[in-house]
mmCIF file of C-alpha atoms in Angstrom:
data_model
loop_
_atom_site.group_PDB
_atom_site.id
_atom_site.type_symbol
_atom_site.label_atom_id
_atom_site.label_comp_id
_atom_site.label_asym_id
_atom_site.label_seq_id
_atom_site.Cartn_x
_atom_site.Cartn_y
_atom_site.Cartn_z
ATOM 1 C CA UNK A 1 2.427 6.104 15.193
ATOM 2 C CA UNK A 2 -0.099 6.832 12.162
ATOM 3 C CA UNK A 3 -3.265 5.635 12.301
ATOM 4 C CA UNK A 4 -6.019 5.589 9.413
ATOM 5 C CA UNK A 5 -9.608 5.311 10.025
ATOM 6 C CA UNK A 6 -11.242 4.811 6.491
ATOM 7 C CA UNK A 7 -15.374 4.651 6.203
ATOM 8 C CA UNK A 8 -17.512 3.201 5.081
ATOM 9 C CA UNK A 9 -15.737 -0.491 4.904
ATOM 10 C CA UNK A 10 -18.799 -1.905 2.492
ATOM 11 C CA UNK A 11 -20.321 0.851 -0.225
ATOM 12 C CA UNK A 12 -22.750 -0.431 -2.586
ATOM 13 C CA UNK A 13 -24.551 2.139 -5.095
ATOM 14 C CA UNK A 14 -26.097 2.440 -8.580
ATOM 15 C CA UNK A 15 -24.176 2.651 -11.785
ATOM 16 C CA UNK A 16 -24.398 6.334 -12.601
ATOM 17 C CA UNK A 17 -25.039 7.512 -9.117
ATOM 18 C CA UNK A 18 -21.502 9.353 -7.057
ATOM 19 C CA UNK A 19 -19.300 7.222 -3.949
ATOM 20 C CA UNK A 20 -17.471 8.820 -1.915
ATOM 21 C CA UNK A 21 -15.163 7.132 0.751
ATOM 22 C CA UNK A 22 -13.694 9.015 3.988
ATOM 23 C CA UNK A 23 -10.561 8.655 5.645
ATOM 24 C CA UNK A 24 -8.974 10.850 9.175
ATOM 25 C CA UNK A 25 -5.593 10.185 9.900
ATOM 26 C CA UNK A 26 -3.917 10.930 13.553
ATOM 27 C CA UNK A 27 -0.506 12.440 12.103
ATOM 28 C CA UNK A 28 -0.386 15.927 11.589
ATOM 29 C CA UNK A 29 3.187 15.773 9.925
ATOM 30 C CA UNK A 30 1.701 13.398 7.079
ATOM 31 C CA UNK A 31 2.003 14.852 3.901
ATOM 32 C CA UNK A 32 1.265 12.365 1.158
ATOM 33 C CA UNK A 33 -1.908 10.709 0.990
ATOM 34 C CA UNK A 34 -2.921 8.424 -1.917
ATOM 35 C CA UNK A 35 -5.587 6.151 -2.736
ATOM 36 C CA UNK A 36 -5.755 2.442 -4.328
ATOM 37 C CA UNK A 37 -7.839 0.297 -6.221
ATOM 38 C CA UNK A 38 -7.176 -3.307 -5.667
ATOM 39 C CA UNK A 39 -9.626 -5.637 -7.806
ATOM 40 C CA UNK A 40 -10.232 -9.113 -6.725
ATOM 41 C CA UNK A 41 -6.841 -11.461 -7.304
ATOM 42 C CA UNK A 42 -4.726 -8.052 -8.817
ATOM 43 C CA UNK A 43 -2.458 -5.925 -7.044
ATOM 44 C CA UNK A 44 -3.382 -2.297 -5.673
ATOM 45 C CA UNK A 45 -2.992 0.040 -8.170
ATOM 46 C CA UNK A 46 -2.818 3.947 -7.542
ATOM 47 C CA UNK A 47 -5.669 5.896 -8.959
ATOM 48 C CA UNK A 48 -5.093 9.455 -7.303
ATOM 49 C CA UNK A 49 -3.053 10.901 -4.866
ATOM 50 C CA UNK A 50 -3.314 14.840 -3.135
ATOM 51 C CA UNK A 51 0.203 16.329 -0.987
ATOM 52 C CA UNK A 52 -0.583 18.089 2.108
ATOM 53 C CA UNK A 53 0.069 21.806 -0.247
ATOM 54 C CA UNK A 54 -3.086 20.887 -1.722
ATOM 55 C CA UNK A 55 -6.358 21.084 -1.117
ATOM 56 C CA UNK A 56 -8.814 18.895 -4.137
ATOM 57 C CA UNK A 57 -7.651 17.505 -6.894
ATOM 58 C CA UNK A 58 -9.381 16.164 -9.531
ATOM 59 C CA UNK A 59 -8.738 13.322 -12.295
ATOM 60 C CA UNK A 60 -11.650 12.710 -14.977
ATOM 61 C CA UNK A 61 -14.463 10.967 -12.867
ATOM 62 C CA UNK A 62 -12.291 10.928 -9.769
ATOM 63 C CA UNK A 63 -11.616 13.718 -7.200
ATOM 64 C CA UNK A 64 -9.984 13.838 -3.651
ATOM 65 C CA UNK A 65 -10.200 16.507 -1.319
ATOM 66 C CA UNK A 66 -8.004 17.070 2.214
ATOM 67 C CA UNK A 67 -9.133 18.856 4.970
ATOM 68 C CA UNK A 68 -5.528 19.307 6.980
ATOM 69 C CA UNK A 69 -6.997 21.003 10.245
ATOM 70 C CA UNK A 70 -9.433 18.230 10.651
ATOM 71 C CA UNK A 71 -7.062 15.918 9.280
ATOM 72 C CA UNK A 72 -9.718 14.121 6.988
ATOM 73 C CA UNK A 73 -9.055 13.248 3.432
ATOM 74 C CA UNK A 74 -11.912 11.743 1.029
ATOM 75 C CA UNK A 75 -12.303 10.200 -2.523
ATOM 76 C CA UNK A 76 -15.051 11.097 -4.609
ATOM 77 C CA UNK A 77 -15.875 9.004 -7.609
ATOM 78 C CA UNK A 78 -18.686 10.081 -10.048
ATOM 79 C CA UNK A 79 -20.930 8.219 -12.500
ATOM 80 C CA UNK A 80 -20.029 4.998 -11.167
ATOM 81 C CA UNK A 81 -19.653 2.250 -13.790
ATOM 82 C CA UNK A 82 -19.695 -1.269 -12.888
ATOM 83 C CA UNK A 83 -16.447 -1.402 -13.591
ATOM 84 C CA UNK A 84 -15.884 0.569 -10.677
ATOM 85 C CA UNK A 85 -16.189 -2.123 -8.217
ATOM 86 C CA UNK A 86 -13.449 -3.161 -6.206
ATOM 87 C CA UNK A 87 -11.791 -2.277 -2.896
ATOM 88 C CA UNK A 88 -10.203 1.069 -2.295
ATOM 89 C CA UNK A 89 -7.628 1.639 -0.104
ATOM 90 C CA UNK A 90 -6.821 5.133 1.666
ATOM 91 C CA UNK A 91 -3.294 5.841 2.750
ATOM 92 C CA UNK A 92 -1.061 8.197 5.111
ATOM 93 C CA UNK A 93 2.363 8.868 4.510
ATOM 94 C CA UNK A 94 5.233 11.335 6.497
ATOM 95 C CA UNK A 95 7.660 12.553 4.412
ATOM 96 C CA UNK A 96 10.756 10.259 3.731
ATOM 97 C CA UNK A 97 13.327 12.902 4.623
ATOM 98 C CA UNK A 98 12.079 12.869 8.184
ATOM 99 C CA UNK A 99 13.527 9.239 8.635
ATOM 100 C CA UNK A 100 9.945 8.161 8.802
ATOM 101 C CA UNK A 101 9.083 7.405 4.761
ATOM 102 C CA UNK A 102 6.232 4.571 5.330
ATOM 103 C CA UNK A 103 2.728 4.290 4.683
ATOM 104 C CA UNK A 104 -0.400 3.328 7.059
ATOM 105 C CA UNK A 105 -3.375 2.219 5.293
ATOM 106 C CA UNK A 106 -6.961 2.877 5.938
ATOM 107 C CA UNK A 107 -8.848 -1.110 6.178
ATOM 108 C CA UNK A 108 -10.647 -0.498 2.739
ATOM 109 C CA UNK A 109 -13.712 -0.190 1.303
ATOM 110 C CA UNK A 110 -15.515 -2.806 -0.689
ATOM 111 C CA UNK A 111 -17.394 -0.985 -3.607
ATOM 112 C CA UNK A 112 -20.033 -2.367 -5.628
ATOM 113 C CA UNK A 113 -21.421 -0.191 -8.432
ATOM 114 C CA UNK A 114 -24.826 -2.461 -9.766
ATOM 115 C CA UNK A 115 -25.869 -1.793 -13.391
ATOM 116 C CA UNK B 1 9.772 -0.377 -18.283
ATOM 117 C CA UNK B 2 9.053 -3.279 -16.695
ATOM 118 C CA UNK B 3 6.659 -3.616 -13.315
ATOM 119 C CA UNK B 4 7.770 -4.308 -10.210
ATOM 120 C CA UNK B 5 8.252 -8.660 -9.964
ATOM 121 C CA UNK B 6 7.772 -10.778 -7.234
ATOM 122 C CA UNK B 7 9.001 -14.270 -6.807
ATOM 123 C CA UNK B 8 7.298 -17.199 -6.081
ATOM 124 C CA UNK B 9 3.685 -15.876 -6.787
ATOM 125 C CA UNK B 10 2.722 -18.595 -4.485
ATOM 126 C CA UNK B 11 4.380 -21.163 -1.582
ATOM 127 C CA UNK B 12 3.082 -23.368 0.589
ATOM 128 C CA UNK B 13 4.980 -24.015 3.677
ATOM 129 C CA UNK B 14 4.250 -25.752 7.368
ATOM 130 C CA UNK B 15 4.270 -24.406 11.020
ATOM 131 C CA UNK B 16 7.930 -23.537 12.202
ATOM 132 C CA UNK B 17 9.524 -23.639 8.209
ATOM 133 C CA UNK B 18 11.091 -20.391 7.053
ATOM 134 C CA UNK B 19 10.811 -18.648 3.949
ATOM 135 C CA UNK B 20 12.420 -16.044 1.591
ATOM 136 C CA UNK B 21 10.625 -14.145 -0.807
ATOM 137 C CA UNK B 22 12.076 -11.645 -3.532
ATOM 138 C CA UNK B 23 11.114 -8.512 -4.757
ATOM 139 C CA UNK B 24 13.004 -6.704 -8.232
ATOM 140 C CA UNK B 25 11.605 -3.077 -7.899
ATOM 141 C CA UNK B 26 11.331 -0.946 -10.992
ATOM 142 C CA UNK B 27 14.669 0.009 -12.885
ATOM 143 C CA UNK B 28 15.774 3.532 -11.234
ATOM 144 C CA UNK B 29 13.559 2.953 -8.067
ATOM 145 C CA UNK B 30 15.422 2.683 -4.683
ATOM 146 C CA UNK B 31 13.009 2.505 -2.255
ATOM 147 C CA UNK B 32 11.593 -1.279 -1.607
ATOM 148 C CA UNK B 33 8.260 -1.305 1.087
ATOM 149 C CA UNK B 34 7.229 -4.838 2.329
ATOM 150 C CA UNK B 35 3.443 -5.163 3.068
ATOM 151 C CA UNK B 36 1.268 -7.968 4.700
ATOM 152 C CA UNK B 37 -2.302 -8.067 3.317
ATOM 153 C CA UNK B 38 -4.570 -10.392 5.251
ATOM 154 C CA UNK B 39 -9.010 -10.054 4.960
ATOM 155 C CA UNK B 40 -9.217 -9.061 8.398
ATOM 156 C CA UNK B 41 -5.950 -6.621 9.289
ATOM 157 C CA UNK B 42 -5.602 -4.920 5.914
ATOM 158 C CA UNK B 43 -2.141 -3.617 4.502
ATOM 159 C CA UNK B 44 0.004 -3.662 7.057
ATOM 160 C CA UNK B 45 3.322 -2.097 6.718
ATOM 161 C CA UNK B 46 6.519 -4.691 7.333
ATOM 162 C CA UNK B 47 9.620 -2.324 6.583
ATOM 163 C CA UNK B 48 10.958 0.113 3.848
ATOM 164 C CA UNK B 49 14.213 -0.653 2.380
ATOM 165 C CA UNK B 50 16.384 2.428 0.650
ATOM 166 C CA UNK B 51 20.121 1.942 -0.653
ATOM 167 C CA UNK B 52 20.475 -0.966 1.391
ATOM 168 C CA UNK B 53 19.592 0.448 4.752
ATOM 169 C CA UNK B 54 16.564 -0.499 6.453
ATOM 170 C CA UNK B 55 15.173 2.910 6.675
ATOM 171 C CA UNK B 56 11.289 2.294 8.205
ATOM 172 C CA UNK B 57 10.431 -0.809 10.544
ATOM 173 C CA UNK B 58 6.344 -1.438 11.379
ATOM 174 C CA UNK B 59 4.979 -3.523 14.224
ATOM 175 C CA UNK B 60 5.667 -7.035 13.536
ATOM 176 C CA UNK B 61 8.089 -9.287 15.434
ATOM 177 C CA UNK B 62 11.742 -9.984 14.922
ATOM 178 C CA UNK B 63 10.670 -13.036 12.779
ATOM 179 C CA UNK B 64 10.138 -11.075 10.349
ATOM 180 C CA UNK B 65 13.497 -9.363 8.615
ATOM 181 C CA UNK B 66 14.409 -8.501 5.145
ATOM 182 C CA UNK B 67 17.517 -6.820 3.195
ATOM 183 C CA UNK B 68 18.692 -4.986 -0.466
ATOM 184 C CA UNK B 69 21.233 -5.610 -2.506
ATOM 185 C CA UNK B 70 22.728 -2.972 -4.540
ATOM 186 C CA UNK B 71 20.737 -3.630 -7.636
ATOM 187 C CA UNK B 72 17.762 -2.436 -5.271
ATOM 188 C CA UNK B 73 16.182 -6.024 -5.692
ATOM 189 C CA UNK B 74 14.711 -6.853 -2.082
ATOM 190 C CA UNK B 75 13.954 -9.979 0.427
ATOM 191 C CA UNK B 76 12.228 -10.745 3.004
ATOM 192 C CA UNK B 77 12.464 -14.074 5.524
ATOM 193 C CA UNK B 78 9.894 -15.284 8.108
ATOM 194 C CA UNK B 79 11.785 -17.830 10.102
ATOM 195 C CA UNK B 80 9.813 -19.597 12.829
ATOM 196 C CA UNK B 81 6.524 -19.741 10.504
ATOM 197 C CA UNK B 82 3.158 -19.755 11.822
ATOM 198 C CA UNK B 83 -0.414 -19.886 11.063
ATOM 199 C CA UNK B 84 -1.230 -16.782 11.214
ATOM 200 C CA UNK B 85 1.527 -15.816 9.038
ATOM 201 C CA UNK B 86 -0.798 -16.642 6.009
ATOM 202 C CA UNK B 87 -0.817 -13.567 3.776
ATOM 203 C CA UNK B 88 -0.651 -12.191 0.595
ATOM 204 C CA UNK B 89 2.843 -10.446 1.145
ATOM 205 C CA UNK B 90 3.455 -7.715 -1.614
ATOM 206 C CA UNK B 91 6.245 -5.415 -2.454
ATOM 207 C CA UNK B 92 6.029 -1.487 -3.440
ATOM 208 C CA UNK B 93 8.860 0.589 -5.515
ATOM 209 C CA UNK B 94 9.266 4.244 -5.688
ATOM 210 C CA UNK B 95 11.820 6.420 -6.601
ATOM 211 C CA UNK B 96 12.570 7.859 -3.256
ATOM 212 C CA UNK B 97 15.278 10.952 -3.204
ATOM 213 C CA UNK B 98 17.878 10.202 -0.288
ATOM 214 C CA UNK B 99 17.222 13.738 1.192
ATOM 215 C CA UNK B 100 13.927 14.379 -0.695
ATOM 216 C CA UNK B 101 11.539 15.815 1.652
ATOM 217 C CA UNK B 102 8.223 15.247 -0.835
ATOM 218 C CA UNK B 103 7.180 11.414 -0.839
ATOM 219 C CA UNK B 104 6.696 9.450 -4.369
ATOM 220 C CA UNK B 105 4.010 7.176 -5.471
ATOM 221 C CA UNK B 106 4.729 3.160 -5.208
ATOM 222 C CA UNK B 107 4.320 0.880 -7.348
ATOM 223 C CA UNK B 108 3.150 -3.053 -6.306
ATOM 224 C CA UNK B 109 4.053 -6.283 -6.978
ATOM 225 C CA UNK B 110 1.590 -9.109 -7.731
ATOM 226 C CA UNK B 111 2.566 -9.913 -4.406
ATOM 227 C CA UNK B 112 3.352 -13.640 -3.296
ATOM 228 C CA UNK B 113 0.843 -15.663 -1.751
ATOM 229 C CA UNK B 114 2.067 -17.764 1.390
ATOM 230 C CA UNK B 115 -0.174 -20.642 2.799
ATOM 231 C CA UNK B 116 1.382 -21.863 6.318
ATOM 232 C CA UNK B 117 -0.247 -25.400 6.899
#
């Protein structure tokens, strides 16, 4: 099956400097891969997500590129603000018309963004 | 439109108990996902329900089981509980086509908290 590697799994930078959190998957036939923010006590909430037709994509201060030969898929987030900080959650996810419609989660990254 | 609910928020329950906890998915969304969040394994993926058909099943044991009803609203039951079994257990809607081959962004639950004493 799937399997999501996400790195680092603790991140802790400046407020105002740029994070950026890497994730390889094993499944070529993925072709959906969004990313979470879960704050501490709240559920995961989706902040950006890129289809395997697409190559960066870019929302505000946040940005996610995939790489599909290398199978590697990261989230860029500039100008960190403090309320940045939480954990962020990469996912992997084959298409539902294949019979096969779930997704496999990276194990998170804690970030801290310090003022 | 309303957010996808999840009932109880929390339960507390002893070794070898069973439980049932509910999930009502967003109005319009057929697809219900079932996910165990623990600090040390992550998000792991239970099953994906879609127009009453268990349509996705991950890696945990036969314990484990869940169904839909028509209005979409889902459960799941743990029979046979056990320690480890303490999780946050949360719930994802999306729309889901039946034939669709492009895959739509879900939407959690609060989730329901379940301590196994």
């Amino acid at each position: 099956g799937e399997n999501v590697e996400q790195h680092p799994s603790t991140l802790s930078v400046q407020e105002g400097d740029s994070a950026v959190i890497k994730c390889t998957y094993s499944d070529s036939a993925s072709n959906y891969f969004p990313w979470y923010k879960q704050e501490l006590g709240k559920r995961p909430q989706l902040i950006i997500d890129i289809r395997s037709n697409v190559g960066e994509k870019k929302d505000q201060r946040i940005a996610v590129t995939l790489n599909k030969t290398a199978k590697h898929f990261s989230l860029h987030i500039t100008e960190t603000q403090p309320e940045d900080s939480a954990v962020y959650f990469c996912a992997a996810s084959l298409p539902p018309g294949t019979n096969a419609g779930k997704s496999t989660f990276g194990d998170g990254t804690t970030l801290t963004v310090k003022p | 439109k309303a957010g996808v609910t999840q009932t109880p928020r929390y339960l507390i329950k002893t070794r070898g108990q069973q439980v049932t906890l509910s999930c009502s998915p967003i109005s319009g969304h057929r697809s219900v996902s079932w996910y165990q969040q623990t600090p040390g394994q992550g998000l792991q993926f239970l099953f994906e329900y879609f127009s009453e058909t268990q349509r996705n099943k991950g890696n945990f044991p036969g314990r484990f089981s869940g169904r839909q009803f028509s209005n979409s609203r889902s459960e799941m039951n743990v029979s046979t509980l056990e320690l480890g079994d303490s999780a946050l257990y949360l719930c994802a809607s999306s729309f889901s086509l039946l034939s669709g081959r492009e895959y739509n962004e879900q939407f959690f639950g609060p989730g329901t908290r379940l301590t196994v004493l």
